[in-house]
PDB file of C-alpha atoms and ligand atoms in Angstrom:
ATOM      1  CA  MET A  24      -9.752  72.438  24.113  1.00  0.00           C
ATOM      2  CA  PRO A  25     -13.095  72.720  26.050  1.00  0.00           C
ATOM      3  CA  PRO A  26     -15.891  70.567  24.655  1.00  0.00           C
ATOM      4  CA  ARG A  27     -18.694  71.999  22.534  1.00  0.00           C
ATOM      5  CA  HIS A  28     -22.078  72.063  24.293  1.00  0.00           C
ATOM      6  CA  PHE A  29     -25.643  72.523  22.996  1.00  0.00           C
ATOM      7  CA  LEU A  30     -27.760  74.055  25.780  1.00  0.00           C
ATOM      8  CA  THR A  31     -29.738  76.775  23.981  1.00  0.00           C
ATOM      9  CA  GLY A  32     -28.710  76.306  20.351  1.00  0.00           C
ATOM     10  CA  THR A  33     -27.015  79.705  20.282  1.00  0.00           C
ATOM     11  CA  GLU A  34     -23.695  77.931  20.665  1.00  0.00           C
ATOM     12  CA  LEU A  35     -23.954  77.543  16.858  1.00  0.00           C
ATOM     13  CA  THR A  36     -22.960  80.320  14.515  1.00  0.00           C
ATOM     14  CA  ALA A  37     -25.309  81.031  11.542  1.00  0.00           C
ATOM     15  CA  GLU A  38     -22.861  79.255   9.221  1.00  0.00           C
ATOM     16  CA  GLU A  39     -22.577  76.239  11.508  1.00  0.00           C
ATOM     17  CA  LEU A  40     -26.363  76.021  11.690  1.00  0.00           C
ATOM     18  CA  ASP A  41     -26.624  76.123   7.861  1.00  0.00           C
ATOM     19  CA  ALA A  42     -23.968  73.443   7.550  1.00  0.00           C
ATOM     20  CA  LEU A  43     -25.656  71.264  10.203  1.00  0.00           C
ATOM     21  CA  LEU A  44     -28.947  71.365   8.358  1.00  0.00           C
ATOM     22  CA  ASP A  45     -27.196  70.539   5.081  1.00  0.00           C
ATOM     23  CA  ARG A  46     -25.588  67.594   6.826  1.00  0.00           C
ATOM     24  CA  ALA A  47     -28.904  66.482   8.310  1.00  0.00           C
ATOM     25  CA  LEU A  48     -30.391  66.333   4.814  1.00  0.00           C
ATOM     26  CA  GLU A  49     -27.440  64.173   3.674  1.00  0.00           C
ATOM     27  CA  LEU A  50     -27.922  61.862   6.611  1.00  0.00           C
ATOM     28  CA  LYS A  51     -31.625  61.632   5.892  1.00  0.00           C
ATOM     29  CA  ARG A  52     -30.835  60.492   2.358  1.00  0.00           C
ATOM     30  CA  GLU A  53     -28.169  58.037   3.548  1.00  0.00           C
ATOM     31  CA  PRO A  54     -28.920  57.131   7.185  1.00  0.00           C
ATOM     32  CA  LEU A  55     -26.119  54.580   7.591  1.00  0.00           C
ATOM     33  CA  SER A  56     -23.369  56.626   5.840  1.00  0.00           C
ATOM     34  CA  SER A  57     -21.661  57.919   9.006  1.00  0.00           C
ATOM     35  CA  ASN A  58     -19.711  56.059  11.695  1.00  0.00           C
ATOM     36  CA  ALA A  59     -19.047  59.213  13.758  1.00  0.00           C
ATOM     37  CA  LEU A  60     -19.804  57.358  17.025  1.00  0.00           C
ATOM     38  CA  ALA A  61     -18.161  54.023  16.197  1.00  0.00           C
ATOM     39  CA  GLY A  62     -17.065  52.375  19.406  1.00  0.00           C
ATOM     40  CA  ARG A  63     -18.378  55.279  21.506  1.00  0.00           C
ATOM     41  CA  SER A  64     -21.326  55.682  23.847  1.00  0.00           C
ATOM     42  CA  VAL A  65     -23.652  58.566  24.625  1.00  0.00           C
ATOM     43  CA  ALA A  66     -25.520  58.885  27.938  1.00  0.00           C
ATOM     44  CA  LEU A  67     -29.163  60.056  27.688  1.00  0.00           C
ATOM     45  CA  ILE A  68     -30.674  61.103  31.028  1.00  0.00           C
ATOM     46  CA  PHE A  69     -34.416  61.619  31.321  1.00  0.00           C
ATOM     47  CA  GLU A  70     -35.931  63.419  34.330  1.00  0.00           C
ATOM     48  CA  LYS A  71     -39.186  63.696  32.370  1.00  0.00           C
ATOM     49  CA  PRO A  72     -41.193  61.439  30.016  1.00  0.00           C
ATOM     50  CA  SER A  73     -40.353  61.288  26.332  1.00  0.00           C
ATOM     51  CA  THR A  74     -41.320  59.403  23.225  1.00  0.00           C
ATOM     52  CA  ARG A  75     -39.760  61.241  20.271  1.00  0.00           C
ATOM     53  CA  THR A  76     -36.562  62.432  21.928  1.00  0.00           C
ATOM     54  CA  ARG A  77     -35.784  59.088  23.482  1.00  0.00           C
ATOM     55  CA  VAL A  78     -36.394  56.995  20.403  1.00  0.00           C
ATOM     56  CA  SER A  79     -34.839  59.365  17.893  1.00  0.00           C
ATOM     57  CA  PHE A  80     -31.611  59.759  19.911  1.00  0.00           C
ATOM     58  CA  ASP A  81     -31.352  56.019  20.702  1.00  0.00           C
ATOM     59  CA  VAL A  82     -31.880  54.984  17.071  1.00  0.00           C
ATOM     60  CA  GLY A  83     -29.825  57.890  15.667  1.00  0.00           C
ATOM     61  CA  ILE A  84     -26.841  56.951  17.910  1.00  0.00           C
ATOM     62  CA  HIS A  85     -27.103  53.343  16.764  1.00  0.00           C
ATOM     63  CA  GLU A  86     -27.123  54.469  13.097  1.00  0.00           C
ATOM     64  CA  LEU A  87     -23.937  56.456  13.766  1.00  0.00           C
ATOM     65  CA  GLY A  88     -22.231  53.257  15.009  1.00  0.00           C
ATOM     66  CA  GLY A  89     -22.505  54.196  18.679  1.00  0.00           C
ATOM     67  CA  HIS A  90     -24.258  52.942  21.798  1.00  0.00           C
ATOM     68  CA  ALA A  91     -26.900  54.850  23.773  1.00  0.00           C
ATOM     69  CA  VAL A  92     -26.954  54.501  27.574  1.00  0.00           C
ATOM     70  CA  VAL A  93     -30.516  55.558  28.387  1.00  0.00           C
ATOM     71  CA  LEU A  94     -30.952  56.477  32.052  1.00  0.00           C
ATOM     72  CA  ARG A  95     -33.930  57.591  34.063  1.00  0.00           C
ATOM     73  CA  SER A  96     -32.859  60.143  36.616  1.00  0.00           C
ATOM     74  CA  ASP A  97     -34.361  58.120  39.434  1.00  0.00           C
ATOM     75  CA  GLU A  98     -31.864  55.356  38.567  1.00  0.00           C
ATOM     76  CA  LEU A  99     -28.952  57.713  39.135  1.00  0.00           C
ATOM     77  CA  GLN A 100     -27.313  58.899  42.325  1.00  0.00           C
ATOM     78  CA  LEU A 101     -28.302  62.392  41.116  1.00  0.00           C
ATOM     79  CA  SER A 102     -31.760  61.613  42.531  1.00  0.00           C
ATOM     80  CA  ARG A 103     -30.134  60.946  45.947  1.00  0.00           C
ATOM     81  CA  GLY A 104     -28.314  64.223  46.020  1.00  0.00           C
ATOM     82  CA  GLU A 105     -25.051  63.505  44.147  1.00  0.00           C
ATOM     83  CA  ALA A 106     -23.864  66.771  42.652  1.00  0.00           C
ATOM     84  CA  PRO A 107     -24.288  67.461  38.934  1.00  0.00           C
ATOM     85  CA  ARG A 108     -20.594  68.358  39.038  1.00  0.00           C
ATOM     86  CA  ASP A 109     -19.607  64.856  40.235  1.00  0.00           C
ATOM     87  CA  THR A 110     -22.002  63.230  37.813  1.00  0.00           C
ATOM     88  CA  ALA A 111     -20.348  65.188  34.939  1.00  0.00           C
ATOM     89  CA  LEU A 112     -16.857  64.250  36.107  1.00  0.00           C
ATOM     90  CA  VAL A 113     -17.758  60.523  36.211  1.00  0.00           C
ATOM     91  CA  LEU A 114     -19.751  60.344  32.984  1.00  0.00           C
ATOM     92  CA  SER A 115     -16.968  62.153  31.167  1.00  0.00           C
ATOM     93  CA  ARG A 116     -14.695  59.185  31.872  1.00  0.00           C
ATOM     94  CA  HIS A 117     -17.039  56.797  30.026  1.00  0.00           C
ATOM     95  CA  VAL A 118     -19.057  58.459  27.276  1.00  0.00           C
ATOM     96  CA  ALA A 119     -18.530  60.746  24.261  1.00  0.00           C
ATOM     97  CA  ALA A 120     -21.472  63.055  25.117  1.00  0.00           C
ATOM     98  CA  VAL A 121     -24.305  63.440  27.644  1.00  0.00           C
ATOM     99  CA  GLY A 122     -27.904  64.435  26.892  1.00  0.00           C
ATOM    100  CA  LEU A 123     -30.232  65.594  29.642  1.00  0.00           C
ATOM    101  CA  ARG A 124     -34.001  66.271  29.745  1.00  0.00           C
ATOM    102  CA  THR A 125     -34.736  68.310  32.828  1.00  0.00           C
ATOM    103  CA  GLY A 126     -36.973  70.909  34.373  1.00  0.00           C
ATOM    104  CA  ALA A 127     -33.956  72.917  35.523  1.00  0.00           C
ATOM    105  CA  ASP A 128     -31.682  74.734  33.088  1.00  0.00           C
ATOM    106  CA  ALA A 129     -29.234  75.250  35.995  1.00  0.00           C
ATOM    107  CA  ILE A 130     -28.455  71.517  36.086  1.00  0.00           C
ATOM    108  CA  LEU A 131     -27.518  71.568  32.371  1.00  0.00           C
ATOM    109  CA  GLU A 132     -25.294  74.598  33.007  1.00  0.00           C
ATOM    110  CA  GLU A 133     -23.596  72.903  35.941  1.00  0.00           C
ATOM    111  CA  LEU A 134     -22.991  69.730  33.959  1.00  0.00           C
ATOM    112  CA  ALA A 135     -21.546  71.796  31.130  1.00  0.00           C
ATOM    113  CA  ALA A 136     -19.250  73.669  33.472  1.00  0.00           C
ATOM    114  CA  TYR A 137     -17.567  70.480  34.680  1.00  0.00           C
ATOM    115  CA  SER A 138     -17.949  68.000  31.834  1.00  0.00           C
ATOM    116  CA  ALA A 139     -15.028  67.053  29.647  1.00  0.00           C
ATOM    117  CA  VAL A 140     -17.478  65.902  26.938  1.00  0.00           C
ATOM    118  CA  PRO A 141     -20.350  67.747  25.202  1.00  0.00           C
ATOM    119  CA  ILE A 142     -23.621  68.293  27.115  1.00  0.00           C
ATOM    120  CA  LEU A 143     -26.755  68.562  25.057  1.00  0.00           C
ATOM    121  CA  ASN A 144     -30.213  69.777  26.065  1.00  0.00           C
ATOM    122  CA  MET A 145     -32.926  67.266  25.270  1.00  0.00           C
ATOM    123  CA  LEU A 146     -35.574  69.722  26.671  1.00  0.00           C
ATOM    124  CA  SER A 147     -35.463  71.993  29.668  1.00  0.00           C
ATOM    125  CA  ALA A 148     -37.859  74.489  31.190  1.00  0.00           C
ATOM    126  CA  GLY A 149     -36.345  77.229  29.091  1.00  0.00           C
ATOM    127  CA  HIS A 150     -35.366  75.604  25.809  1.00  0.00           C
ATOM    128  CA  HIS A 151     -35.942  72.761  23.353  1.00  0.00           C
ATOM    129  CA  PRO A 152     -33.182  73.307  20.844  1.00  0.00           C
ATOM    130  CA  CYS A 153     -33.095  69.754  19.416  1.00  0.00           C
ATOM    131  CA  GLN A 154     -36.783  70.122  18.503  1.00  0.00           C
ATOM    132  CA  ALA A 155     -36.068  73.492  16.821  1.00  0.00           C
ATOM    133  CA  LEU A 156     -33.299  71.958  14.741  1.00  0.00           C
ATOM    134  CA  ALA A 157     -35.750  69.318  13.454  1.00  0.00           C
ATOM    135  CA  ASP A 158     -38.314  72.035  12.778  1.00  0.00           C
ATOM    136  CA  LEU A 159     -35.872  74.091  10.754  1.00  0.00           C
ATOM    137  CA  LEU A 160     -34.922  70.986   8.783  1.00  0.00           C
ATOM    138  CA  THR A 161     -38.615  70.455   8.043  1.00  0.00           C
ATOM    139  CA  LEU A 162     -39.008  74.075   6.954  1.00  0.00           C
ATOM    140  CA  ARG A 163     -35.902  73.739   4.770  1.00  0.00           C
ATOM    141  CA  GLU A 164     -37.387  70.737   3.010  1.00  0.00           C
ATOM    142  CA  ALA A 165     -40.580  72.631   2.349  1.00  0.00           C
ATOM    143  CA  CYS A 166     -39.159  76.075   1.450  1.00  0.00           C
ATOM    144  CA  ALA A 167     -35.672  75.282   0.052  1.00  0.00           C
ATOM    145  CA  SER A 168     -34.102  78.324   1.731  1.00  0.00           C
ATOM    146  CA  LEU A 169     -34.886  79.576   5.196  1.00  0.00           C
ATOM    147  CA  GLU A 170     -33.772  83.146   4.483  1.00  0.00           C
ATOM    148  CA  GLY A 171     -36.828  85.375   4.732  1.00  0.00           C
ATOM    149  CA  VAL A 172     -39.358  82.581   5.444  1.00  0.00           C
ATOM    150  CA  ARG A 173     -42.102  83.627   7.871  1.00  0.00           C
ATOM    151  CA  LEU A 174     -43.018  81.116  10.576  1.00  0.00           C
ATOM    152  CA  ALA A 175     -45.996  81.831  12.830  1.00  0.00           C
ATOM    153  CA  TYR A 176     -46.125  80.321  16.320  1.00  0.00           C
ATOM    154  CA  ILE A 177     -49.566  80.359  17.957  1.00  0.00           C
ATOM    155  CA  GLY A 178     -50.215  79.897  21.647  1.00  0.00           C
ATOM    156  CA  ASP A 179     -48.162  79.514  24.827  1.00  0.00           C
ATOM    157  CA  ALA A 180     -44.700  80.999  24.271  1.00  0.00           C
ATOM    158  CA  ASN A 181     -42.947  78.173  26.077  1.00  0.00           C
ATOM    159  CA  ASN A 182     -39.553  76.520  25.692  1.00  0.00           C
ATOM    160  CA  ILE A 183     -40.161  75.499  22.065  1.00  0.00           C
ATOM    161  CA  ALA A 184     -41.316  78.989  21.138  1.00  0.00           C
ATOM    162  CA  ARG A 185     -38.112  80.405  22.682  1.00  0.00           C
ATOM    163  CA  SER A 186     -35.947  77.899  20.786  1.00  0.00           C
ATOM    164  CA  LEU A 187     -37.752  78.621  17.521  1.00  0.00           C
ATOM    165  CA  ALA A 188     -37.158  82.369  18.114  1.00  0.00           C
ATOM    166  CA  LEU A 189     -33.455  81.874  18.805  1.00  0.00           C
ATOM    167  CA  LEU A 190     -32.577  79.259  16.227  1.00  0.00           C
ATOM    168  CA  GLY A 191     -35.129  80.442  13.630  1.00  0.00           C
ATOM    169  CA  SER A 192     -33.820  83.993  13.702  1.00  0.00           C
ATOM    170  CA  LEU A 193     -30.265  82.643  13.483  1.00  0.00           C
ATOM    171  CA  ALA A 194     -31.278  80.746  10.326  1.00  0.00           C
ATOM    172  CA  GLY A 195     -32.865  83.826   8.720  1.00  0.00           C
ATOM    173  CA  VAL A 196     -36.483  83.000   9.545  1.00  0.00           C
ATOM    174  CA  HIS A 197     -38.976  85.729  10.515  1.00  0.00           C
ATOM    175  CA  VAL A 198     -40.678  84.264  13.594  1.00  0.00           C
ATOM    176  CA  ALA A 199     -44.139  85.754  14.382  1.00  0.00           C
ATOM    177  CA  LEU A 200     -45.451  84.758  17.811  1.00  0.00           C
ATOM    178  CA  ALA A 201     -49.088  85.230  18.772  1.00  0.00           C
ATOM    179  CA  SER A 202     -49.878  84.739  22.490  1.00  0.00           C
ATOM    180  CA  PRO A 203     -52.364  86.114  25.005  1.00  0.00           C
ATOM    181  CA  ALA A 204     -51.205  88.403  27.775  1.00  0.00           C
ATOM    182  CA  GLY A 205     -49.308  86.456  30.401  1.00  0.00           C
ATOM    183  CA  TYR A 206     -48.235  83.766  27.905  1.00  0.00           C
ATOM    184  CA  ALA A 207     -45.967  85.825  25.621  1.00  0.00           C
ATOM    185  CA  LEU A 208     -42.235  85.431  25.077  1.00  0.00           C
ATOM    186  CA  GLU A 209     -40.190  87.738  27.273  1.00  0.00           C
ATOM    187  CA  ASP A 210     -39.486  91.140  25.677  1.00  0.00           C
ATOM    188  CA  ASP A 211     -35.813  91.059  26.515  1.00  0.00           C
ATOM    189  CA  LEU A 212     -34.938  87.772  24.828  1.00  0.00           C
ATOM    190  CA  ALA A 213     -31.497  88.419  23.317  1.00  0.00           C
ATOM    191  CA  LEU A 214     -31.293  87.097  19.774  1.00  0.00           C
ATOM    192  CA  PRO A 215     -27.940  85.603  18.576  1.00  0.00           C
ATOM    193  CA  ALA A 216     -25.449  88.252  17.459  1.00  0.00           C
ATOM    194  CA  SER A 217     -25.429  86.773  13.931  1.00  0.00           C
ATOM    195  CA  ALA A 218     -29.220  86.469  13.660  1.00  0.00           C
ATOM    196  CA  ARG A 219     -30.371  87.100  10.099  1.00  0.00           C
ATOM    197  CA  GLY A 220     -34.103  86.858  10.774  1.00  0.00           C
ATOM    198  CA  SER A 221     -36.372  88.550  13.258  1.00  0.00           C
ATOM    199  CA  VAL A 222     -38.888  87.893  16.089  1.00  0.00           C
ATOM    200  CA  THR A 223     -42.199  89.804  16.262  1.00  0.00           C
ATOM    201  CA  ARG A 224     -44.813  89.498  18.982  1.00  0.00           C
ATOM    202  CA  TYR A 225     -48.608  89.696  18.405  1.00  0.00           C
ATOM    203  CA  THR A 226     -51.713  88.989  20.404  1.00  0.00           C
ATOM    204  CA  ASP A 227     -53.969  88.398  17.316  1.00  0.00           C
ATOM    205  CA  PRO A 228     -53.189  84.990  15.741  1.00  0.00           C
ATOM    206  CA  TYR A 229     -54.664  86.134  12.418  1.00  0.00           C
ATOM    207  CA  GLU A 230     -52.141  88.977  12.252  1.00  0.00           C
ATOM    208  CA  ALA A 231     -49.291  86.590  13.065  1.00  0.00           C
ATOM    209  CA  VAL A 232     -50.152  84.098  10.320  1.00  0.00           C
ATOM    210  CA  ARG A 233     -50.422  86.708   7.542  1.00  0.00           C
ATOM    211  CA  GLY A 234     -47.785  85.739   4.953  1.00  0.00           C
ATOM    212  CA  ALA A 235     -46.612  82.722   7.012  1.00  0.00           C
ATOM    213  CA  ALA A 236     -45.336  79.641   5.183  1.00  0.00           C
ATOM    214  CA  ALA A 237     -45.986  77.517   8.262  1.00  0.00           C
ATOM    215  CA  VAL A 238     -48.206  77.762  11.327  1.00  0.00           C
ATOM    216  CA  TYR A 239     -46.798  76.150  14.476  1.00  0.00           C
ATOM    217  CA  THR A 240     -48.437  75.365  17.783  1.00  0.00           C
ATOM    218  CA  ASP A 241     -47.804  73.462  20.979  1.00  0.00           C
ATOM    219  CA  VAL A 242     -49.920  72.178  23.865  1.00  0.00           C
ATOM    220  CA  TRP A 243     -51.647  74.637  26.177  1.00  0.00           C
ATOM    221  CA  VAL A 244     -50.572  72.654  29.260  1.00  0.00           C
ATOM    222  CA  SER A 245     -46.906  71.668  29.065  1.00  0.00           C
ATOM    223  CA  MET A 246     -45.173  69.194  31.422  1.00  0.00           C
ATOM    224  CA  GLY A 247     -45.044  70.869  34.837  1.00  0.00           C
ATOM    225  CA  ASP A 248     -47.993  73.259  34.141  1.00  0.00           C
ATOM    226  CA  GLU A 249     -50.708  70.814  35.263  1.00  0.00           C
ATOM    227  CA  ALA A 250     -51.628  72.827  38.389  1.00  0.00           C
ATOM    228  CA  THR A 251     -52.733  75.776  36.186  1.00  0.00           C
ATOM    229  CA  ALA A 252     -54.377  73.672  33.492  1.00  0.00           C
ATOM    230  CA  ALA A 253     -57.864  75.252  33.768  1.00  0.00           C
ATOM    231  CA  GLU A 254     -56.660  78.870  33.568  1.00  0.00           C
ATOM    232  CA  ARG A 255     -54.347  78.040  30.688  1.00  0.00           C
ATOM    233  CA  ARG A 256     -57.127  76.394  28.685  1.00  0.00           C
ATOM    234  CA  SER A 257     -59.282  79.461  29.244  1.00  0.00           C
ATOM    235  CA  ALA A 258     -56.558  81.990  28.346  1.00  0.00           C
ATOM    236  CA  LEU A 259     -55.391  80.109  25.230  1.00  0.00           C
ATOM    237  CA  ALA A 260     -58.865  79.139  23.881  1.00  0.00           C
ATOM    238  CA  GLY A 261     -58.626  81.633  21.033  1.00  0.00           C
ATOM    239  CA  TYR A 262     -55.253  80.311  19.912  1.00  0.00           C
ATOM    240  CA  ARG A 263     -56.223  77.064  18.254  1.00  0.00           C
ATOM    241  CA  VAL A 264     -54.720  76.130  14.851  1.00  0.00           C
ATOM    242  CA  ASP A 265     -57.625  75.184  12.658  1.00  0.00           C
ATOM    243  CA  ASP A 266     -58.478  75.324   8.949  1.00  0.00           C
ATOM    244  CA  ALA A 267     -59.638  78.929   9.153  1.00  0.00           C
ATOM    245  CA  LEU A 268     -56.345  80.066  10.616  1.00  0.00           C
ATOM    246  CA  LEU A 269     -54.349  78.088   8.068  1.00  0.00           C
ATOM    247  CA  ASN A 270     -56.462  79.619   5.282  1.00  0.00           C
ATOM    248  CA  ALA A 271     -55.366  83.101   6.508  1.00  0.00           C
ATOM    249  CA  ALA A 272     -51.656  82.217   6.095  1.00  0.00           C
ATOM    250  CA  ALA A 273     -49.683  82.191   2.831  1.00  0.00           C
ATOM    251  CA  PRO A 274     -50.976  80.023  -0.013  1.00  0.00           C
ATOM    252  CA  GLY A 275     -49.668  76.456   0.563  1.00  0.00           C
ATOM    253  CA  ALA A 276     -49.050  77.038   4.237  1.00  0.00           C
ATOM    254  CA  PHE A 277     -48.767  73.954   6.402  1.00  0.00           C
ATOM    255  CA  ALA A 278     -49.201  73.159  10.110  1.00  0.00           C
ATOM    256  CA  MET A 279     -46.382  72.241  12.510  1.00  0.00           C
ATOM    257  CA  HIS A 280     -46.463  70.872  16.009  1.00  0.00           C
ATOM    258  CA  ASP A 281     -43.672  69.386  18.161  1.00  0.00           C
ATOM    259  CA  LEU A 282     -46.013  66.751  19.704  1.00  0.00           C
ATOM    260  CA  PRO A 283     -47.500  65.206  21.738  1.00  0.00           C
ATOM    261  CA  ALA A 284     -50.710  66.971  20.600  1.00  0.00           C
ATOM    262  CA  HIS A 285     -54.041  67.410  22.307  1.00  0.00           C
ATOM    263  CA  PRO A 286     -56.401  67.380  19.284  1.00  0.00           C
ATOM    264  CA  GLY A 287     -59.360  69.624  19.958  1.00  0.00           C
ATOM    265  CA  GLU A 288     -57.337  71.991  22.098  1.00  0.00           C
ATOM    266  CA  GLU A 289     -54.403  73.715  20.455  1.00  0.00           C
ATOM    267  CA  ILE A 290     -54.975  72.027  17.069  1.00  0.00           C
ATOM    268  CA  THR A 291     -58.006  70.523  15.425  1.00  0.00           C
ATOM    269  CA  PRO A 292     -57.998  66.840  14.374  1.00  0.00           C
ATOM    270  CA  GLU A 293     -58.736  68.022  10.823  1.00  0.00           C
ATOM    271  CA  VAL A 294     -55.441  69.882  10.717  1.00  0.00           C
ATOM    272  CA  LEU A 295     -53.367  67.371  12.716  1.00  0.00           C
ATOM    273  CA  TYR A 296     -54.363  64.461  10.419  1.00  0.00           C
ATOM    274  CA  GLY A 297     -55.174  66.463   7.320  1.00  0.00           C
ATOM    275  CA  ALA A 298     -53.421  67.247   4.071  1.00  0.00           C
ATOM    276  CA  ARG A 299     -51.785  70.449   5.222  1.00  0.00           C
ATOM    277  CA  GLU A 300     -49.537  69.146   7.982  1.00  0.00           C
ATOM    278  CA  ARG A 301     -45.802  68.370   8.147  1.00  0.00           C
ATOM    279  CA  ILE A 302     -46.013  67.309  11.779  1.00  0.00           C
ATOM    280  CA  TRP A 303     -45.038  63.675  11.319  1.00  0.00           C
ATOM    281  CA  ASP A 304     -42.110  64.783   9.128  1.00  0.00           C
ATOM    282  CA  GLN A 305     -40.991  66.945  12.073  1.00  0.00           C
ATOM    283  CA  ALA A 306     -41.092  63.880  14.321  1.00  0.00           C
ATOM    284  CA  GLU A 307     -38.964  61.928  11.893  1.00  0.00           C
ATOM    285  CA  ASN A 308     -36.565  64.803  11.389  1.00  0.00           C
ATOM    286  CA  ARG A 309     -35.616  64.748  15.067  1.00  0.00           C
ATOM    287  CA  ARG A 310     -33.396  61.760  14.266  1.00  0.00           C
ATOM    288  CA  HIS A 311     -31.696  63.253  11.176  1.00  0.00           C
ATOM    289  CA  ALA A 312     -31.111  66.650  12.765  1.00  0.00           C
ATOM    290  CA  GLN A 313     -29.763  65.161  16.006  1.00  0.00           C
ATOM    291  CA  LYS A 314     -27.349  62.886  14.120  1.00  0.00           C
ATOM    292  CA  ALA A 315     -25.878  65.951  12.437  1.00  0.00           C
ATOM    293  CA  LEU A 316     -25.766  67.639  15.858  1.00  0.00           C
ATOM    294  CA  LEU A 317     -23.948  64.710  17.409  1.00  0.00           C
ATOM    295  CA  GLU A 318     -21.412  64.701  14.621  1.00  0.00           C
ATOM    296  CA  TRP A 319     -20.782  68.446  15.252  1.00  0.00           C
ATOM    297  CA  LEU A 320     -20.541  67.972  19.008  1.00  0.00           C
ATOM    298  CA  VAL A 321     -18.028  65.084  18.943  1.00  0.00           C
ATOM    299  CA  ALA A 322     -15.971  66.343  15.950  1.00  0.00           C
TER     300      ALA A 322
HETATM  301  N1   CP B  30     -41.342  66.836  21.019  1.00  0.00           N
HETATM  302  C1   CP B  30     -40.770  66.083  21.988  1.00  0.00           C
HETATM  303  O1   CP B  30     -39.775  66.453  22.612  1.00  0.00           O
HETATM  304  O2   CP B  30     -41.400  64.872  22.152  1.00  0.00           O
HETATM  305  P1   CP B  30     -41.168  63.888  23.435  1.00  0.00           P
HETATM  306  O3   CP B  30     -41.547  64.672  24.660  1.00  0.00           O
HETATM  307  O4   CP B  30     -42.014  62.715  23.173  1.00  0.00           O
HETATM  308  O5   CP B  30     -39.695  63.586  23.432  1.00  0.00           O
END
C-alpha cells in the first residue's frame, strides 16, 4: 500500500479531518497518552528558518515516543545536487516519516512520488497545512463546532491563506478573504470535493469581517518576499488588524495570527497582546494537531 502524504491537506477527507481534530483535543488533554512513534524516527528538513514548526514537531515526536532527526538542508547532500528522488529512497530506509520546509512545492511532490514513508509539508511556497490544522483546532476550542463558522482572513493571500481556504472549507468553515488587488487568492483555487464550507473574496476588510467569529492575519512580507517589501507595505497598509476591525466582527470575535508577527504592521500591539487574541493558543496547538497528524500518517 502506498504511504499517506500531507502536502496540501486535501489528502484528508472531511471525516478524517474531523476525526484528526477530535484526536488532537484528546492528545492536548493527555499529551503522553500515545506511543504511536515508539522506537521510530522522523526526519525534519528545514530549508528555511523556523521557531514554532521546529519546536512543536521535535517535542511532539518525543511525546509520541519517537525520535526527531532535525536537519538543515545545507547539511544534506540535497544542497550539493543529490536528487530529491534519491534522498527519498534513502530516508525511507531509516525513518517513519519525513517533514520538509521548502520554497519549492515541486520538491515535496518529488519526495512524495518516490518515498516509501509519509512526506509532510512543514511550509512551502504554496501551502502551510500544518498551521491550518492548528488554526482549525483553535477555532474548534472557541466555537465548539466548525460547521458554519465564519473566519475572516485579512491581508496577503499567501500560503497560509490558501491552506485556510482549503482545510477550512473542508471543515465546514466559511472563509472570507480580504486582500488588495495583486495580493488576492487565485480565482481558480479548487476546493476539496467534500468541502462543506465556502471561500469568498473581498477587497474591503470591513465587509470580510462582518459576522466573523475570528479575524486572522499574517505578515505583509513573507519569507522570500523581501525584495518587494516596500511595495507590499504600501499595498497592504489598509489591511491591519486593529481594535476597530475586531469591533466590526461578530460579538466576542478574536484575533488569530500564525506568527511571527510584525506588531504595528499587519496587527497592532494592542490586539496581539490584548484580551481578544487566541494567537498564543494557535502556537501551542501546532504540537497537538501535528501529533494527531503523525498518528494518522503512520497508522
Ligand atoms: N507559523 C510558523 O510556521 O512559524 P515558524 O516559521 O516559526 O515555524
